mmCIF file of N, CA and C in Angstrom:
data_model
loop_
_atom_site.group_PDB
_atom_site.id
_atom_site.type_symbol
_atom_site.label_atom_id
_atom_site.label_comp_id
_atom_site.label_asym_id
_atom_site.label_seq_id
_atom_site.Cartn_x
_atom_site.Cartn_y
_atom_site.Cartn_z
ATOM 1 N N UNK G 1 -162.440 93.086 -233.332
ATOM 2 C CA UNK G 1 -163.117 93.083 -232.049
ATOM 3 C C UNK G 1 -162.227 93.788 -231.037
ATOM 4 N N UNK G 2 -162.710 94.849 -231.086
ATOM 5 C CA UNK G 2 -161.763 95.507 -230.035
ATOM 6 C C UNK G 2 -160.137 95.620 -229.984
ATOM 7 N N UNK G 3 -159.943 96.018 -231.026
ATOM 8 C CA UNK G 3 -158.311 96.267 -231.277
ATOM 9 C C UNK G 3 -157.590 95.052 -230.766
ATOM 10 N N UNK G 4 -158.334 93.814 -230.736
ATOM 11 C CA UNK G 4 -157.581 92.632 -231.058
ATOM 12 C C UNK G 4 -156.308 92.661 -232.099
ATOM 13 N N UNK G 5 -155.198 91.853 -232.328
ATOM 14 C CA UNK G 5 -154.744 91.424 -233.434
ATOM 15 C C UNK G 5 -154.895 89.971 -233.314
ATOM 16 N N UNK G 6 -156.246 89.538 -234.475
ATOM 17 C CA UNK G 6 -156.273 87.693 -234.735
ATOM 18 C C UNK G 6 -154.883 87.075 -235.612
ATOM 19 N N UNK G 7 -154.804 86.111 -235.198
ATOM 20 C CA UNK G 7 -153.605 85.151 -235.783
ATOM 21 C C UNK G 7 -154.655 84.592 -236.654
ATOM 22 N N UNK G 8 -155.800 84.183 -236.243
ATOM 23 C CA UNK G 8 -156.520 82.856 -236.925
ATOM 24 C C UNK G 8 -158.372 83.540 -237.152
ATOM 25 N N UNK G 9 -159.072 83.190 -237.680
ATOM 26 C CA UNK G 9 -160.063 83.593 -237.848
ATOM 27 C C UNK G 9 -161.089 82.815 -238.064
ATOM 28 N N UNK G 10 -162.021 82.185 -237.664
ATOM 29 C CA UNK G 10 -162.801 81.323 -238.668
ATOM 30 C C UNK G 10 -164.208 81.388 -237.990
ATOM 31 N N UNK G 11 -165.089 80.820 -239.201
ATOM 32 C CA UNK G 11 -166.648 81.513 -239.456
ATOM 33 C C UNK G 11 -167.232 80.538 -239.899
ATOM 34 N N UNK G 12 -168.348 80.195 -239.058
ATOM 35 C CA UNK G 12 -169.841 79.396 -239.126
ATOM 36 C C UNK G 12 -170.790 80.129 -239.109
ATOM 37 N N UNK G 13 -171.483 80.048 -240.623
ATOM 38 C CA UNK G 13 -172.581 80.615 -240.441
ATOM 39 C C UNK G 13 -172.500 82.413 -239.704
ATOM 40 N N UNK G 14 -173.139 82.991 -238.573
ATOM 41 C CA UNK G 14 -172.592 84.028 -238.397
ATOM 42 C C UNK G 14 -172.407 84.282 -237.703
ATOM 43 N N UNK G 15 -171.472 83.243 -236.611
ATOM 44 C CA UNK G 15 -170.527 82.810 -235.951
ATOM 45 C C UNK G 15 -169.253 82.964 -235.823
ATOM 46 N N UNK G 16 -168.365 83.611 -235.009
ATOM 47 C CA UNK G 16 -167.313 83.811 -235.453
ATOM 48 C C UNK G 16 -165.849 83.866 -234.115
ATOM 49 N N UNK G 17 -165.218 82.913 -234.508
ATOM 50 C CA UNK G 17 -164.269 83.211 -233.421
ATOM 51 C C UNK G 17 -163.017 82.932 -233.998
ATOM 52 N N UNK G 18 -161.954 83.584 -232.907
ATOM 53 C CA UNK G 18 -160.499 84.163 -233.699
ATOM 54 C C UNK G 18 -160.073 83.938 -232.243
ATOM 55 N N UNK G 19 -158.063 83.576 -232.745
ATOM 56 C CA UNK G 19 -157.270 83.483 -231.691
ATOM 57 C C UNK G 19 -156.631 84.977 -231.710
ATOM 58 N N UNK G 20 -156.055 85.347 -230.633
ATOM 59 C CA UNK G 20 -155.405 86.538 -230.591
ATOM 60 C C UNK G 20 -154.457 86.365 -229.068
ATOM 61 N N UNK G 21 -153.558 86.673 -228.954
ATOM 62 C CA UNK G 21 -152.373 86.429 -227.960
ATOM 63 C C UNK G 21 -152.594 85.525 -227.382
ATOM 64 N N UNK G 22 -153.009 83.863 -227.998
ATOM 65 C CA UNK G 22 -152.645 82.691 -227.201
ATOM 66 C C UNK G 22 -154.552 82.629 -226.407
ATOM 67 N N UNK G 23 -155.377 83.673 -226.997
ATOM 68 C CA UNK G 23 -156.420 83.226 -226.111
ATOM 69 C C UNK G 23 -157.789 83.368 -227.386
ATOM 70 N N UNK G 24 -158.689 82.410 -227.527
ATOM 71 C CA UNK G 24 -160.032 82.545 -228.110
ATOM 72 C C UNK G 24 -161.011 83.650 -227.859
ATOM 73 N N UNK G 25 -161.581 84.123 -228.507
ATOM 74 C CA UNK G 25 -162.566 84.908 -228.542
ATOM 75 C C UNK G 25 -163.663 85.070 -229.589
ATOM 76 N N UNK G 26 -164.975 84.683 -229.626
ATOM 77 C CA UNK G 26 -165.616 84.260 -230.054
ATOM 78 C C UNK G 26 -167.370 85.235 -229.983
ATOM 79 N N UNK G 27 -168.217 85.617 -231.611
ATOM 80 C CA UNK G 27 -168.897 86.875 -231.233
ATOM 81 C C UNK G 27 -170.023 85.967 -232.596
ATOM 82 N N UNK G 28 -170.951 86.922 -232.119
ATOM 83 C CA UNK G 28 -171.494 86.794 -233.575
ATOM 84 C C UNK G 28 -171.461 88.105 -234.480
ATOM 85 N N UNK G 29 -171.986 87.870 -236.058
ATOM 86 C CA UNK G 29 -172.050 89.153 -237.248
ATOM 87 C C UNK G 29 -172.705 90.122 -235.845
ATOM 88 N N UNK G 30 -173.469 89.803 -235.183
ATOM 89 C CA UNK G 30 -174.570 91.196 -234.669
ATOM 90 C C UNK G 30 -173.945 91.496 -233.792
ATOM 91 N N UNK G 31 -172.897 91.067 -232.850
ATOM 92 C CA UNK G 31 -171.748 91.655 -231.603
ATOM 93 C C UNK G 31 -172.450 91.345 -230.473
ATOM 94 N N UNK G 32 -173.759 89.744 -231.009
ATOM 95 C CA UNK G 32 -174.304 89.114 -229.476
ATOM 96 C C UNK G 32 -173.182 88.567 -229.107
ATOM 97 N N UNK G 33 -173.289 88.530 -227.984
ATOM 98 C CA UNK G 33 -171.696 87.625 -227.096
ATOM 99 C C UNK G 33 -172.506 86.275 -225.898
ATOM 100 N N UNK G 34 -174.197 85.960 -226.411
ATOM 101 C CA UNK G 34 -174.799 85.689 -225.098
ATOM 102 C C UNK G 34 -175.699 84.336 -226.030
ATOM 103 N N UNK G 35 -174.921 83.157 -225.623
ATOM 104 C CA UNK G 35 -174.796 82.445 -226.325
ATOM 105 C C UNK G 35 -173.622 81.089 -225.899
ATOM 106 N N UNK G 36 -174.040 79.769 -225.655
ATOM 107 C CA UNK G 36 -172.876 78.588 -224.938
ATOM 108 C C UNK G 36 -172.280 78.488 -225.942
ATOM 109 N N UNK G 37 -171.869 79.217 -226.940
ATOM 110 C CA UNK G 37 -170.911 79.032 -228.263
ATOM 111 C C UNK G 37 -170.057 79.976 -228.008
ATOM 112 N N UNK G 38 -170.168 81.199 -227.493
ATOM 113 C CA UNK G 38 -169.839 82.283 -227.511
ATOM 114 C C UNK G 38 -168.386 82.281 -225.824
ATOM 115 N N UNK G 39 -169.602 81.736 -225.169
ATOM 116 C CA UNK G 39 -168.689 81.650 -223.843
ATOM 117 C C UNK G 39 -167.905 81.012 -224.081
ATOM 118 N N UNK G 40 -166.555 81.381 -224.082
ATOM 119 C CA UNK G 40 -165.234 80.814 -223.954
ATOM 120 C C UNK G 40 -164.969 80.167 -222.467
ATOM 121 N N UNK G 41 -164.733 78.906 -222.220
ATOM 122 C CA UNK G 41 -164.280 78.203 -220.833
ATOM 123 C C UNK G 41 -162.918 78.845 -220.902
ATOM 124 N N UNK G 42 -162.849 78.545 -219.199
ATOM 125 C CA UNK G 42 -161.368 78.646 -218.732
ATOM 126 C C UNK G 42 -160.359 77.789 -219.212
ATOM 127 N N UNK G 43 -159.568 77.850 -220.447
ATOM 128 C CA UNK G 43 -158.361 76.974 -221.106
ATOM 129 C C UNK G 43 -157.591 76.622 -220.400
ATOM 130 N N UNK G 44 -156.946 77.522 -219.757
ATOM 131 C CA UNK G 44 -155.935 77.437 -218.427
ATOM 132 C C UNK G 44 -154.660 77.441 -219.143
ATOM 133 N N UNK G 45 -154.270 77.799 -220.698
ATOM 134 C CA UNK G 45 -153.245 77.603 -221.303
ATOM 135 C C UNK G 45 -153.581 78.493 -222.539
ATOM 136 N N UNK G 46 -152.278 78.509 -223.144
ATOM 137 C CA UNK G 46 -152.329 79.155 -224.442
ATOM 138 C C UNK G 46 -153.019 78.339 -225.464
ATOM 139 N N UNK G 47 -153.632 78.662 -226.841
ATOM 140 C CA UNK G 47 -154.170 78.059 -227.519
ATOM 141 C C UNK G 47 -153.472 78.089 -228.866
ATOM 142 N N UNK G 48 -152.954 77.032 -229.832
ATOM 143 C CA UNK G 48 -152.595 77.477 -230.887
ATOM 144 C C UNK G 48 -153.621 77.494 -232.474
ATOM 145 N N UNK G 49 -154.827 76.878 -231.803
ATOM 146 C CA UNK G 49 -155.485 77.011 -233.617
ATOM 147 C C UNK G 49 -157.208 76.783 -232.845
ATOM 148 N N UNK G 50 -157.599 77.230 -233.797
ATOM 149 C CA UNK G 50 -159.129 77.606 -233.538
ATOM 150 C C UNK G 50 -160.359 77.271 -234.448
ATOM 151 N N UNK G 51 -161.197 76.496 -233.936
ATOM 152 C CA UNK G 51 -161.990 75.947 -235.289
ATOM 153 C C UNK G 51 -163.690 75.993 -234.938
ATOM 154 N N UNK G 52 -164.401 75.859 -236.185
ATOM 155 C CA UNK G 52 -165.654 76.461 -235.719
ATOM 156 C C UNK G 52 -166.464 75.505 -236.346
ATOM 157 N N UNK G 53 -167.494 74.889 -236.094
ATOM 158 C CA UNK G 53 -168.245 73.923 -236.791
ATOM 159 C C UNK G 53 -169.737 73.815 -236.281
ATOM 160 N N UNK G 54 -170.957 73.755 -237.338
ATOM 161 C CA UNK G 54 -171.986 73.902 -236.498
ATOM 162 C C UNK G 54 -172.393 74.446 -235.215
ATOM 163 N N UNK G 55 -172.865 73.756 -234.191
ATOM 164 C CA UNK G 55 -173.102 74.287 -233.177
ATOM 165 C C UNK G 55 -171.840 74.282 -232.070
ATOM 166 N N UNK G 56 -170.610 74.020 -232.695
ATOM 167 C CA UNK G 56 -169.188 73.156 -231.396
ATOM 168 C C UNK G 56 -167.998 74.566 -231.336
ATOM 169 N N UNK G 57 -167.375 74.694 -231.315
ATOM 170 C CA UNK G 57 -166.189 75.525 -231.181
ATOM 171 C C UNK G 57 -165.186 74.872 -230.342
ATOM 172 N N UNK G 58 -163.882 74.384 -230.809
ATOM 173 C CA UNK G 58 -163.293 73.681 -230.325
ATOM 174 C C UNK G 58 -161.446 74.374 -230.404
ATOM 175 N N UNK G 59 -160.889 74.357 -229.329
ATOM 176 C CA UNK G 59 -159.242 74.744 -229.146
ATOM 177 C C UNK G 59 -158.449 73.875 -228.638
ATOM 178 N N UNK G 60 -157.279 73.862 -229.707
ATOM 179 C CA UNK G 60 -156.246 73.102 -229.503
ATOM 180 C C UNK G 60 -155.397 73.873 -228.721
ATOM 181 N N UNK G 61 -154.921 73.381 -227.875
ATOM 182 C CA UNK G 61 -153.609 74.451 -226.968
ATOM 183 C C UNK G 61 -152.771 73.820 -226.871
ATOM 184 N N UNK G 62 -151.535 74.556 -226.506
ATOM 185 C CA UNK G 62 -150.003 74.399 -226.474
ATOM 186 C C UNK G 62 -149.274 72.773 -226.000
ATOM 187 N N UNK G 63 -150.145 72.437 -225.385
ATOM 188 C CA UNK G 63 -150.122 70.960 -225.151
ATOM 189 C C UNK G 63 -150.615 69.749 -225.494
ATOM 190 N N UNK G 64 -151.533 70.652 -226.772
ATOM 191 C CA UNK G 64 -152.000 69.419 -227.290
ATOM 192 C C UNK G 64 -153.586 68.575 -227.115
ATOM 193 N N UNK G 65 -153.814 69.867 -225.964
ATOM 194 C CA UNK G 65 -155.127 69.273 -225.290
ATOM 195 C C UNK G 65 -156.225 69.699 -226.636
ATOM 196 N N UNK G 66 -157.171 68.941 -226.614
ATOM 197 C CA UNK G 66 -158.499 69.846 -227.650
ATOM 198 C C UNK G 66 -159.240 69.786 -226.340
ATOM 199 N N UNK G 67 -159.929 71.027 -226.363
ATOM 200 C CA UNK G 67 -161.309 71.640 -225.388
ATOM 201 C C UNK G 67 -162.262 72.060 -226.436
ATOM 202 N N UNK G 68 -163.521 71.225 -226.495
ATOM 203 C CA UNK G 68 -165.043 72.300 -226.792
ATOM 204 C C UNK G 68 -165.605 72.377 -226.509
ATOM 205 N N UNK G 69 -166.610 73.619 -226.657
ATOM 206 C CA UNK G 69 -167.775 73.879 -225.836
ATOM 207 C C UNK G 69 -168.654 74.207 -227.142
ATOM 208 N N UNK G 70 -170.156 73.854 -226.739
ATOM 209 C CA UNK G 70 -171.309 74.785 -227.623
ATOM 210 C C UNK G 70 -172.181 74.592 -227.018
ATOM 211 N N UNK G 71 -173.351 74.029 -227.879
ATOM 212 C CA UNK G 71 -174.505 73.896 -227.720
ATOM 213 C C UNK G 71 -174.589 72.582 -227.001
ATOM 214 N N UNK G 72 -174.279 71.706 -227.431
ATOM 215 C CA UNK G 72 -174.075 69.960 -227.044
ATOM 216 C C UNK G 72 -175.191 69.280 -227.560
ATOM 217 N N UNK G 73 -175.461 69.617 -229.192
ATOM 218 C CA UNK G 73 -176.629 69.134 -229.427
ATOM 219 C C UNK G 73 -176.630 67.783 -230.533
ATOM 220 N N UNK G 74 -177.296 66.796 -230.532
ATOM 221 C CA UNK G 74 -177.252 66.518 -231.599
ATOM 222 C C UNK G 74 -175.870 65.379 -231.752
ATOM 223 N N UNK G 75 -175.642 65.236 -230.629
ATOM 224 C CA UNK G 75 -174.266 64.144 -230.133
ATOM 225 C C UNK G 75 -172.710 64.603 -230.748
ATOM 226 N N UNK G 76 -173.031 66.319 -230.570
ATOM 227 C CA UNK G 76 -171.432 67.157 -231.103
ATOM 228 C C UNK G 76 -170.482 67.135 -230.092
ATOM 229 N N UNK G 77 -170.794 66.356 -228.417
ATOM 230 C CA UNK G 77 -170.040 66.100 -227.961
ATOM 231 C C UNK G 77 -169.171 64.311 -227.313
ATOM 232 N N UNK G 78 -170.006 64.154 -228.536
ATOM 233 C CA UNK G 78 -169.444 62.114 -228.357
ATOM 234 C C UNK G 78 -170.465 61.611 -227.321
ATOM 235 N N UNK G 79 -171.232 62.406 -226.867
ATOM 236 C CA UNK G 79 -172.246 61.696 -226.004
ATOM 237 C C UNK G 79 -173.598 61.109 -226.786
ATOM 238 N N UNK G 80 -174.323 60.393 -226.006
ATOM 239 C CA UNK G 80 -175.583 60.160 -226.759
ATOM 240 C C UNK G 80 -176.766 60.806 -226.264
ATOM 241 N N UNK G 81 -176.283 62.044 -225.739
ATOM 242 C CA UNK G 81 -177.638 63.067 -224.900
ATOM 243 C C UNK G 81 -178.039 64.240 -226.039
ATOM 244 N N UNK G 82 -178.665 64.554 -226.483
ATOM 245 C CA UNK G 82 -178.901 65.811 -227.379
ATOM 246 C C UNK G 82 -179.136 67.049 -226.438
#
């Protein structure tokens, strides 16, 4: 993706997001970017590992924090709202 270099890579379905200098970036197989899976939030920190699951995308960063964002469906964010 754009003369990125990924550290990490990983793939749902055809879904796909990768770390590259401490920051997420996240696309699908077709190079849609328009999509609440896709939008990367403001981390506010470096990230060290990157993971992809159903509808969630979730980053661990340098401190330890986990942040995810997706769809929020289906109680993928500990809530009981679909």
């Amino acid at each position: 993706k754009n003369n990125l270099s990924f550290t990490d890579l990983e793939k749902n379905s055809d879904l796909y997001c990768g770390l590259a200098e401490g920051q997420v970036h996240c696309w699908y197989a077709n190079g849609s970017t328009s999509d609440p899976r896709t939008d990367v939030p403001d981390i506010g920190e470096s990230v060290i590992d990157v993971d992809v699951a159903n509808d969630t995308v979730c980053a661990l960063t340098t401190s330890k924090r986990l942040i995810c964002w997706g769809r929020a469906v289906n109680g993928s964010f500990g809530t009981s709202g679909t």
